[in-house]
CSV table of C-alpha atoms in Angstrom, one decimal:
chain,number,residue,atom,x,y,z
A,1,MET,CA,126.3,99.4,254.6
A,2,ARG,CA,126.4,102.4,255.4
A,3,VAL,CA,126.3,103.3,258.7
A,4,THR,CA,126.8,106.5,260.8
A,5,VAL,CA,128.0,106.4,264.5
A,6,ILE,CA,126.8,109.3,266.7
A,7,GLY,CA,129.5,109.8,269.3
A,8,GLY,CA,131.5,106.8,267.9
A,9,SER,CA,135.0,108.3,269.3
A,10,GLY,CA,134.2,107.3,272.7
A,11,HIS,CA,134.1,103.9,275.1
A,12,ILE,CA,131.7,101.6,273.0
A,13,GLY,CA,132.9,103.7,269.4
A,14,SER,CA,136.5,103.4,269.7
A,15,PHE,CA,135.5,99.3,270.0
A,16,LEU,CA,132.3,99.4,267.4
A,17,VAL,CA,133.9,101.4,264.7
A,18,PRO,CA,136.5,99.3,263.9
A,19,ARG,CA,134.5,96.0,264.1
A,20,LEU,CA,132.1,98.0,261.6
A,21,VAL,CA,135.0,98.6,259.4
A,22,ARG,CA,136.3,94.9,259.1
A,23,ALA,CA,132.9,93.4,258.7
A,24,GLY,CA,132.5,95.6,255.1
A,25,HIS,CA,130.9,98.5,256.3
A,26,GLU,CA,130.9,102.0,255.1
A,27,VAL,CA,131.5,104.0,258.8
A,28,THR,CA,131.1,108.1,259.2
A,29,ASN,CA,131.4,108.9,263.1
A,30,ILE,CA,129.9,112.2,263.6
A,31,SER,CA,131.7,113.7,267.2
A,32,ARG,CA,133.0,117.4,268.4
A,33,GLY,CA,136.3,116.3,267.1
A,34,ALA,CA,137.6,117.2,270.2
A,35,SER,CA,139.4,113.7,271.3
A,36,LYS,CA,140.5,110.6,269.6
A,37,PRO,CA,139.4,107.1,269.8
A,38,TYR,CA,140.8,105.4,273.1
A,39,THR,CA,142.2,102.9,271.2
A,40,ALA,CA,144.8,102.9,268.1
A,41,SER,CA,143.7,100.5,264.9
A,42,PRO,CA,144.3,101.1,261.3
A,43,GLU,CA,140.6,101.0,260.2
A,44,TRP,CA,140.5,104.6,261.6
A,45,GLU,CA,141.7,105.6,258.4
A,46,HIS,CA,138.8,104.4,256.0
A,47,VAL,CA,136.2,106.6,258.7
A,48,HIS,CA,134.3,109.3,257.4
A,49,GLN,CA,134.7,111.7,260.6
A,50,VAL,CA,131.9,114.3,260.6
A,51,ALA,CA,132.4,117.0,263.4
A,52,ALA,CA,129.6,118.3,264.7
A,53,ASP,CA,128.3,119.9,267.9
A,54,ARG,CA,125.2,117.8,268.4
A,55,GLN,CA,123.7,120.1,271.9
A,56,GLN,CA,124.0,123.3,270.0
A,57,GLU,CA,122.2,121.4,266.9
A,58,ASP,CA,120.0,120.2,269.0
A,59,ARG,CA,119.2,123.4,270.4
A,60,ASP,CA,119.0,124.7,266.9
A,61,GLY,CA,116.6,122.0,265.6
A,62,THR,CA,119.0,121.1,263.2
A,63,PHE,CA,121.0,118.1,264.2
A,64,GLY,CA,118.6,115.5,262.5
A,65,ASP,CA,119.0,117.4,259.5
A,66,ARG,CA,122.9,116.5,259.7
A,67,VAL,CA,122.3,112.5,260.1
A,68,ALA,CA,119.5,112.6,257.3
A,69,GLY,CA,122.2,114.5,255.2
A,70,LEU,CA,124.6,111.9,255.2
A,71,LYS,CA,122.0,108.7,253.6
A,72,PRO,CA,122.7,106.4,256.4
A,73,GLU,CA,121.1,103.0,255.8
A,74,ALA,CA,121.6,102.7,260.0
A,75,VAL,CA,121.8,104.5,262.1
A,76,VAL,CA,123.8,104.1,265.9
A,77,ASP,CA,123.4,106.6,269.2
A,78,LEU,CA,125.4,106.5,271.0
A,79,VAL,CA,125.7,110.0,273.1
A,80,CYS,CA,121.9,111.0,273.2
A,81,PHE,CA,121.1,111.5,276.9
A,82,THR,CA,117.3,113.1,276.9
A,83,LEU,CA,114.0,111.9,275.2
A,84,ASP,CA,113.5,115.5,273.4
A,85,SER,CA,117.1,114.6,271.5
A,86,ALA,CA,115.9,111.1,270.4
A,87,ALA,CA,112.6,112.2,269.4
A,88,ALA,CA,113.8,114.7,267.3
A,89,LEU,CA,116.0,112.2,265.8
A,90,VAL,CA,113.0,109.6,265.1
A,91,ASP,CA,110.8,112.1,263.4
A,92,ARG,CA,113.3,113.2,261.5
A,93,LEU,CA,114.6,109.3,260.3
A,94,ARG,CA,111.3,108.0,259.8
A,95,GLY,CA,111.2,106.8,256.6
A,96,GLU,CA,114.5,107.5,255.7
A,97,VAL,CA,116.8,104.9,257.9
A,98,GLY,CA,116.5,101.4,257.6
A,99,HIS,CA,117.0,101.3,261.3
A,100,LEU,CA,118.0,103.2,264.7
A,101,LEU,CA,120.5,101.3,267.5
A,102,HIS,CA,120.3,103.7,270.7
A,103,CYS,CA,123.0,102.9,273.8
A,104,GLY,CA,121.7,103.3,276.7
A,105,SER,CA,122.4,102.1,280.5
A,106,VAL,CA,121.3,99.8,282.8
A,107,TRP,CA,120.3,102.2,285.2
A,108,ARG,CA,116.8,102.9,283.3
A,109,TYR,CA,116.2,100.3,286.1
A,110,GLY,CA,116.0,101.3,289.4
A,111,GLN,CA,116.8,99.4,292.7
A,112,SER,CA,116.9,95.3,292.0
A,113,LEU,CA,113.9,93.5,293.5
A,114,LYS,CA,114.8,90.0,291.8
A,115,LEU,CA,117.4,88.6,290.3
A,116,PRO,CA,118.5,88.6,287.7
A,117,ILE,CA,116.8,92.0,286.1
A,118,ARG,CA,115.3,90.5,283.2
A,119,GLU,CA,114.0,92.9,280.1
A,120,GLY,CA,109.6,93.7,280.5
A,121,SER,CA,109.8,92.0,284.4
A,122,ASP,CA,109.6,93.1,287.8
A,123,SER,CA,112.6,92.4,289.0
A,124,ALA,CA,112.9,96.2,289.2
A,125,ALA,CA,111.7,99.2,291.3
A,126,GLU,CA,111.3,102.4,289.3
A,127,PRO,CA,114.4,104.9,287.8
A,128,PHE,CA,115.0,107.6,289.8
A,129,GLY,CA,117.8,110.3,289.2
A,130,GLU,CA,117.5,112.5,285.8
A,131,TYR,CA,120.0,110.4,283.8
A,132,GLY,CA,118.0,106.7,284.5
A,133,VAL,CA,114.5,108.4,284.2
A,134,GLU,CA,115.3,109.5,280.9
A,135,LYS,CA,117.5,106.2,279.5
A,136,ASN,CA,114.2,105.2,280.1
A,137,ARG,CA,111.7,107.2,278.8
A,138,ILE,CA,113.9,107.0,275.6
A,139,ALA,CA,113.3,103.0,275.3
A,140,VAL,CA,110.1,103.1,276.0
A,141,MET,CA,109.1,105.8,272.7
A,142,LEU,CA,111.5,104.0,270.9
A,143,ARG,CA,110.0,100.3,271.5
A,144,GLU,CA,106.3,101.9,270.6
A,145,GLU,CA,107.8,103.5,267.5
A,146,THR,CA,108.4,100.3,266.0
A,147,ALA,CA,105.1,99.1,267.1
A,148,ARG,CA,103.3,101.1,265.5
A,149,GLY,CA,104.7,100.8,262.6
A,150,GLY,CA,107.2,103.5,262.4
A,151,LEU,CA,111.0,103.4,262.2
A,152,ALA,CA,112.5,100.4,263.2
A,153,THR,CA,114.2,101.0,266.4
A,154,THR,CA,116.9,98.8,269.1
A,155,SER,CA,118.3,99.8,272.6
A,156,LEU,CA,121.0,98.2,273.7
A,157,HIS,CA,121.5,99.2,277.9
A,158,PRO,CA,125.2,98.6,279.1
A,159,GLY,CA,126.1,98.1,282.4
A,160,HIS,CA,129.7,99.8,283.7
A,161,ILE,CA,131.4,100.1,281.4
A,162,VAL,CA,134.8,99.3,281.6
A,163,GLY,CA,137.8,99.9,279.2
A,164,PRO,CA,141.6,100.8,278.2
A,165,GLY,CA,142.6,104.2,278.7
A,166,TRP,CA,139.5,105.1,281.4
A,167,HIS,CA,139.0,104.5,285.6
A,168,PRO,CA,136.4,101.6,286.5
A,169,ILE,CA,134.3,101.7,288.6
A,170,GLY,CA,135.6,101.0,292.1
A,171,PRO,CA,134.8,98.3,294.6
A,172,VAL,CA,132.9,101.3,296.4
A,173,GLY,CA,131.1,102.2,293.5
A,174,ASN,CA,132.6,104.9,292.5
A,175,LEU,CA,135.8,106.7,290.5
A,176,ASP,CA,138.3,107.4,293.5
A,177,PRO,CA,141.3,106.7,292.1
A,178,GLY,CA,142.8,106.7,295.8
A,179,ILE,CA,140.7,103.5,296.6
A,180,TRP,CA,143.3,101.5,294.2
A,181,GLN,CA,146.3,103.1,296.3
A,182,THR,CA,144.0,102.3,299.6
A,183,ILE,CA,144.0,98.7,297.9
A,184,SER,CA,147.4,98.2,296.8
A,185,ALA,CA,149.2,99.1,299.9
A,186,GLY,CA,146.7,96.6,302.2
A,187,GLN,CA,145.0,99.5,304.4
A,188,PRO,CA,141.6,99.4,305.4
A,189,LEU,CA,139.3,100.3,302.6
A,190,ARG,CA,136.2,101.9,304.5
A,191,VAL,CA,133.2,100.2,303.0
A,192,PRO,CA,129.6,101.2,303.6
A,193,GLY,CA,126.4,99.2,303.5
A,194,SER,CA,126.6,95.3,304.3
A,195,GLY,CA,129.3,94.8,301.1
A,196,ALA,CA,127.2,92.5,299.7
A,197,GLU,CA,125.7,94.5,297.3
A,198,LEU,CA,125.9,94.3,293.3
A,199,MET,CA,127.3,95.9,290.8
A,200,HIS,CA,127.3,94.3,287.0
A,201,HIS,CA,130.1,95.8,284.6
A,202,VAL,CA,130.6,94.8,281.2
A,203,HIS,CA,133.8,95.5,278.7
A,204,ALA,CA,133.5,98.0,275.7
A,205,ASP,CA,134.1,95.5,273.0
A,206,ASP,CA,131.8,93.3,274.8
A,207,VAL,CA,129.1,96.1,274.1
A,208,ALA,CA,130.4,97.0,270.2
A,209,GLN,CA,129.9,93.1,270.0
A,210,ALA,CA,126.3,93.6,270.8
A,211,PHE,CA,125.5,96.5,268.4
A,212,GLU,CA,127.5,94.7,265.5
A,213,LYS,CA,124.9,91.6,265.8
A,214,ALA,CA,121.8,94.0,266.4
A,215,LEU,CA,123.0,96.0,263.3
A,216,ALA,CA,123.2,92.9,261.2
A,217,GLN,CA,120.4,91.4,262.9
A,218,ARG,CA,117.6,94.4,262.4
A,219,GLU,CA,114.6,92.0,261.8
A,220,ALA,CA,114.8,90.5,265.0
A,221,ALA,CA,116.6,93.1,267.2
A,222,ALA,CA,113.7,95.8,265.8
A,223,GLY,CA,111.4,97.0,268.3
A,224,GLU,CA,113.1,95.0,271.3
A,225,ASP,CA,115.7,96.6,273.8
A,226,PHE,CA,119.0,94.6,275.8
A,227,ASN,CA,120.6,94.3,278.7
A,228,ILE,CA,124.3,94.0,278.2
A,229,VAL,CA,127.0,93.1,280.7
A,230,ALA,CA,129.3,90.9,281.7
A,231,PRO,CA,128.5,86.6,282.3
A,232,THR,CA,128.5,87.7,285.6
A,233,ALA,CA,128.3,90.9,288.3
A,234,LEU,CA,130.2,91.4,291.0
A,235,THR,CA,129.6,91.8,295.0
A,236,VAL,CA,131.6,95.1,296.8
A,237,ARG,CA,133.8,92.6,299.3
A,238,GLY,CA,134.2,90.1,295.9
A,239,TYR,CA,135.5,92.8,294.1
A,240,ALA,CA,137.8,94.2,297.1
A,241,ASP,CA,138.9,91.0,297.2
A,242,ILE,CA,140.0,90.1,293.3
A,243,ALA,CA,141.5,93.3,293.4
A,244,ALA,CA,143.6,93.2,296.4
A,245,ALA,CA,145.4,90.3,295.1
A,246,TRP,CA,146.5,91.5,292.5
A,247,PHE,CA,148.9,93.4,294.7
A,248,GLY,CA,149.9,89.7,296.4
A,249,HIS,CA,147.7,90.1,299.6
A,250,ALA,CA,143.8,90.1,301.1
A,251,ALA,CA,142.0,92.5,301.2
A,252,VAL,CA,141.5,94.6,304.9
A,253,LEU,CA,137.4,95.8,304.6
A,254,GLU,CA,136.1,98.1,307.3
A,255,THR,CA,132.5,98.2,307.7
A,256,VAL,CA,131.3,101.6,308.2
A,257,SER,CA,128.0,103.7,308.1
A,258,TRP,CA,127.0,105.7,305.5
A,259,GLU,CA,127.5,108.9,307.4
A,260,ARG,CA,130.4,108.1,308.4
A,261,PHE,CA,131.9,107.2,304.6
A,262,ARG,CA,129.7,110.4,304.1
A,263,GLU,CA,132.3,112.3,306.2
A,264,ASP,CA,135.9,110.5,304.5
A,265,THR,CA,135.4,111.7,300.8
A,266,SER,CA,133.8,114.5,298.7
A,267,ARG,CA,129.7,114.8,298.0
A,268,ASP,CA,130.4,113.5,293.7
A,269,TYR,CA,132.0,110.1,294.7
A,270,ALA,CA,129.9,109.7,297.9
A,271,GLU,CA,126.7,110.2,295.8
A,272,SER,CA,128.0,107.9,292.9
A,273,SER,CA,128.5,104.8,295.6
A,274,TRP,CA,125.3,105.2,296.6
A,275,GLY,CA,124.1,105.4,293.7
A,276,HIS,CA,125.5,102.1,292.7
A,277,LEU,CA,124.9,100.3,295.7
A,278,TYR,CA,121.3,101.4,296.5
A,279,ARG,CA,120.6,99.5,293.3
A,280,SER,CA,122.8,96.6,294.0
A,281,GLN,CA,121.7,95.5,290.3
A,282,CYS,CA,122.6,92.5,288.5
A,283,PHE,CA,121.5,91.4,285.4
A,284,SER,CA,120.4,88.4,282.6
A,285,ILE,CA,121.5,88.7,279.2
A,286,ASP,CA,119.5,85.4,278.1
A,287,LYS,CA,117.4,87.4,275.9
A,288,ALA,CA,120.7,89.1,274.1
A,289,ALA,CA,121.9,86.1,273.7
A,290,SER,CA,119.3,84.0,272.5
A,291,VAL,CA,118.1,86.8,270.1
A,292,LEU,CA,121.7,88.2,269.1
A,293,GLY,CA,123.9,85.5,269.3
A,294,TYR,CA,125.7,87.9,272.3
A,295,ALA,CA,128.4,85.9,273.6
A,296,PRO,CA,130.7,88.1,275.9
A,297,ARG,CA,134.7,87.5,276.1
A,298,TYR,CA,135.1,89.0,279.1
A,299,GLN,CA,134.1,88.3,283.0
A,300,PRO,CA,134.0,91.7,285.0
A,301,GLU,CA,137.2,91.2,286.7
A,302,GLN,CA,139.1,90.9,284.1
A,303,ALA,CA,137.6,94.0,281.9
A,304,ILE,CA,138.6,96.1,285.0
A,305,PHE,CA,142.0,94.8,285.2
A,306,GLU,CA,142.6,95.3,281.9
A,307,SER,CA,141.9,98.8,282.5
A,308,VAL,CA,143.8,99.3,285.7
A,309,LYS,CA,146.8,98.0,284.6
A,310,TRP,CA,146.7,100.3,281.5
A,311,LEU,CA,145.9,103.1,283.7
A,312,VAL,CA,149.1,101.8,285.6
A,313,ASP,CA,150.9,101.6,282.5
A,314,HIS,CA,150.6,104.8,281.6
A,315,GLY,CA,151.1,107.0,285.0
A,316,ARG,CA,147.6,107.8,285.0
A,317,LEU,CA,146.9,105.3,288.4
A,318,HIS,CA,149.8,105.4,291.3
A,319,VAL,CA,149.5,101.9,293.5
A,320,ALA,CA,152.0,101.3,296.5
A,321,ARG,CA,152.7,97.8,294.9
A,322,PRO,CA,153.2,96.2,291.6
A,323,LEU,CA,150.1,94.8,289.6
A,324,GLY,CA,150.2,90.8,289.7
A,325,VAL,CA,148.5,88.9,286.7
A,326,SER,CA,144.7,88.6,286.9
A,327,LYS,CA,143.6,85.0,287.4
A,328,ASP,CA,141.0,84.1,284.0
């Protein structure tokens, strides 16, 4: 199958593109060309690379023509963030492409109401924040497009993506690298809220697996959306305890108010923490498992450990003690 991947050099694409090549697909990757994939793989030698600035071409109204001109049988869109961009691509590909797969986000859901959160249920509040609202609007538009007999579409919604090459969302819900220094040194970690809030991570290769399975099962996947996360979620306190054990000791946690927490960190880190912990999300993967055969290989702590180890080994993260071994 001729498959065009938009944004295939990023977190998910670094694993997805080699998977598709190994499966025998003819793969084209559209990216800005500014970065290399996170994982080296010989399969990339067989990928047709196309450099494009999507944002500029969306403004010019030419991006859809670029994609359609490659004559793909299926398109995987990993970097679409607005309804206008998604709708323009759908309008151009309708009648010319057999399947459009979109990468959404679990932030299409708002605060958790009932756990686990399931697709199409009342288990979460309405989304908030521009990113989450737009991702939800895109998913709704895609579902309605297929229901009307238009383009066959599928949206997959990953949790907090983890993998070698980038920082994971940490135990207090942000990307502050200093938290790993605190945990590794056995120093008190200030935790806002109750510590029982949930975060649901997923390894990038498990997300890639889900896209590959949806691509191979167009009839079953068309018109559907799927939560794509690890088999389990982590609480703040549980995450901190697991991470501290990698450095040979127990976590030392200090519960503080949100006001105090904000005093001790940057505005961006504080907002990220609040966004993750206020949502306190845990998702069901029953639909993806039953419809697609999705079977994640990584528990969240395994995926996070792999990410942290890569960062430490490559001098991208400095810790106070040697990193031990993750318990499977």
